[in-house]
Structures are given as structure tokens and as C-alpha cells.
Amino acid sequence: MADTDSSVVPKPEEQAAAAVHIVYTDRPQHEELETYHLRTLSSVLGSEDAAKGALLYTYKHAACGFSAKLTPKQVEELSKQPGVLQVVADQTMRLHNSPAKLHAI
């Protein structure tokens, strides 16, 4: 786990800007998925407790990754971590009358 100096602990005004992101990761070979995801998140957030508070869901089947509420600075730092493939903002899609049209809400 990272020191508090190297972790990205948000200020209250930054925490308000936190949004849900989907973090795609490599699939660990010798570690449980949730443990791996918490360790990866802890390296940026500074503690396992902070990681547990931010972690919303662990994806295990169709994709390997997790969702977490993150600030823009945390997204930037998490994107640099080994094993992190991509970090994308979560968004809800709604299907319209035409099957060819998907629109972000």
C-alpha cells in the first residue's frame, strides 16, 4: 500500500467531483479478484479502508475489473498502475425507438 504522501487523498471539494468509473484490469493469476482490485485501488487511495469505501462492484465474468467512485486526479493516478488496462466513466445508455440509436443519458 502507498504512503499517504504518494496516495491521492481528495480534498472535500475534489471529493464532490468524484464520479463512478469502470476500471478494467488484467486477470490476476494467483490472487482472488476482489483482493487484487482492493490492492490496486489502495495503492492510489492510500488505505484498504478507503479502497473498500470507494469500491462499488467487482466484475468477474465477461470482463475483469471493478467500479469505484473516483475523483479526476484518482482516475489519472489509477490509470498509471500496473495491471490497469483502462478507466472509463460509467454512463447509462437508453435505447430509443430505432434499434440503431443508442443515446447516453
Steps between C-alpha positions, in 0.01 A plus 500: 500500500608853434600763753257781554756728331485307172130414516234719354288605798240745369417832659129545585438708185673233286297223664185678384627459142540124545306286254454131436757349264550151361858378537604215269793295628710200413369177653734406788652151486553422869269737685126535556345767278355716778829485694690606186256782429515628859881490493507691169255760630682526836821593320331820384259572785753439778331232707295184475218669692487783244502243219216304661301823530551588134458152347146451372515174305749237382449369146593131477351339190473685169768750598758530774486823695306702750292812539592768750419861582813698404612860461665610173842498671443146631399386150824644363712323763310171478548495122877485559486193727637166377222270387250781436396482136244780479295732721175633355221711642184300568199605298147377456387427147137512390363331190267717288226388263748432222725200575790681335501787751658486845519823696686579820276629774 
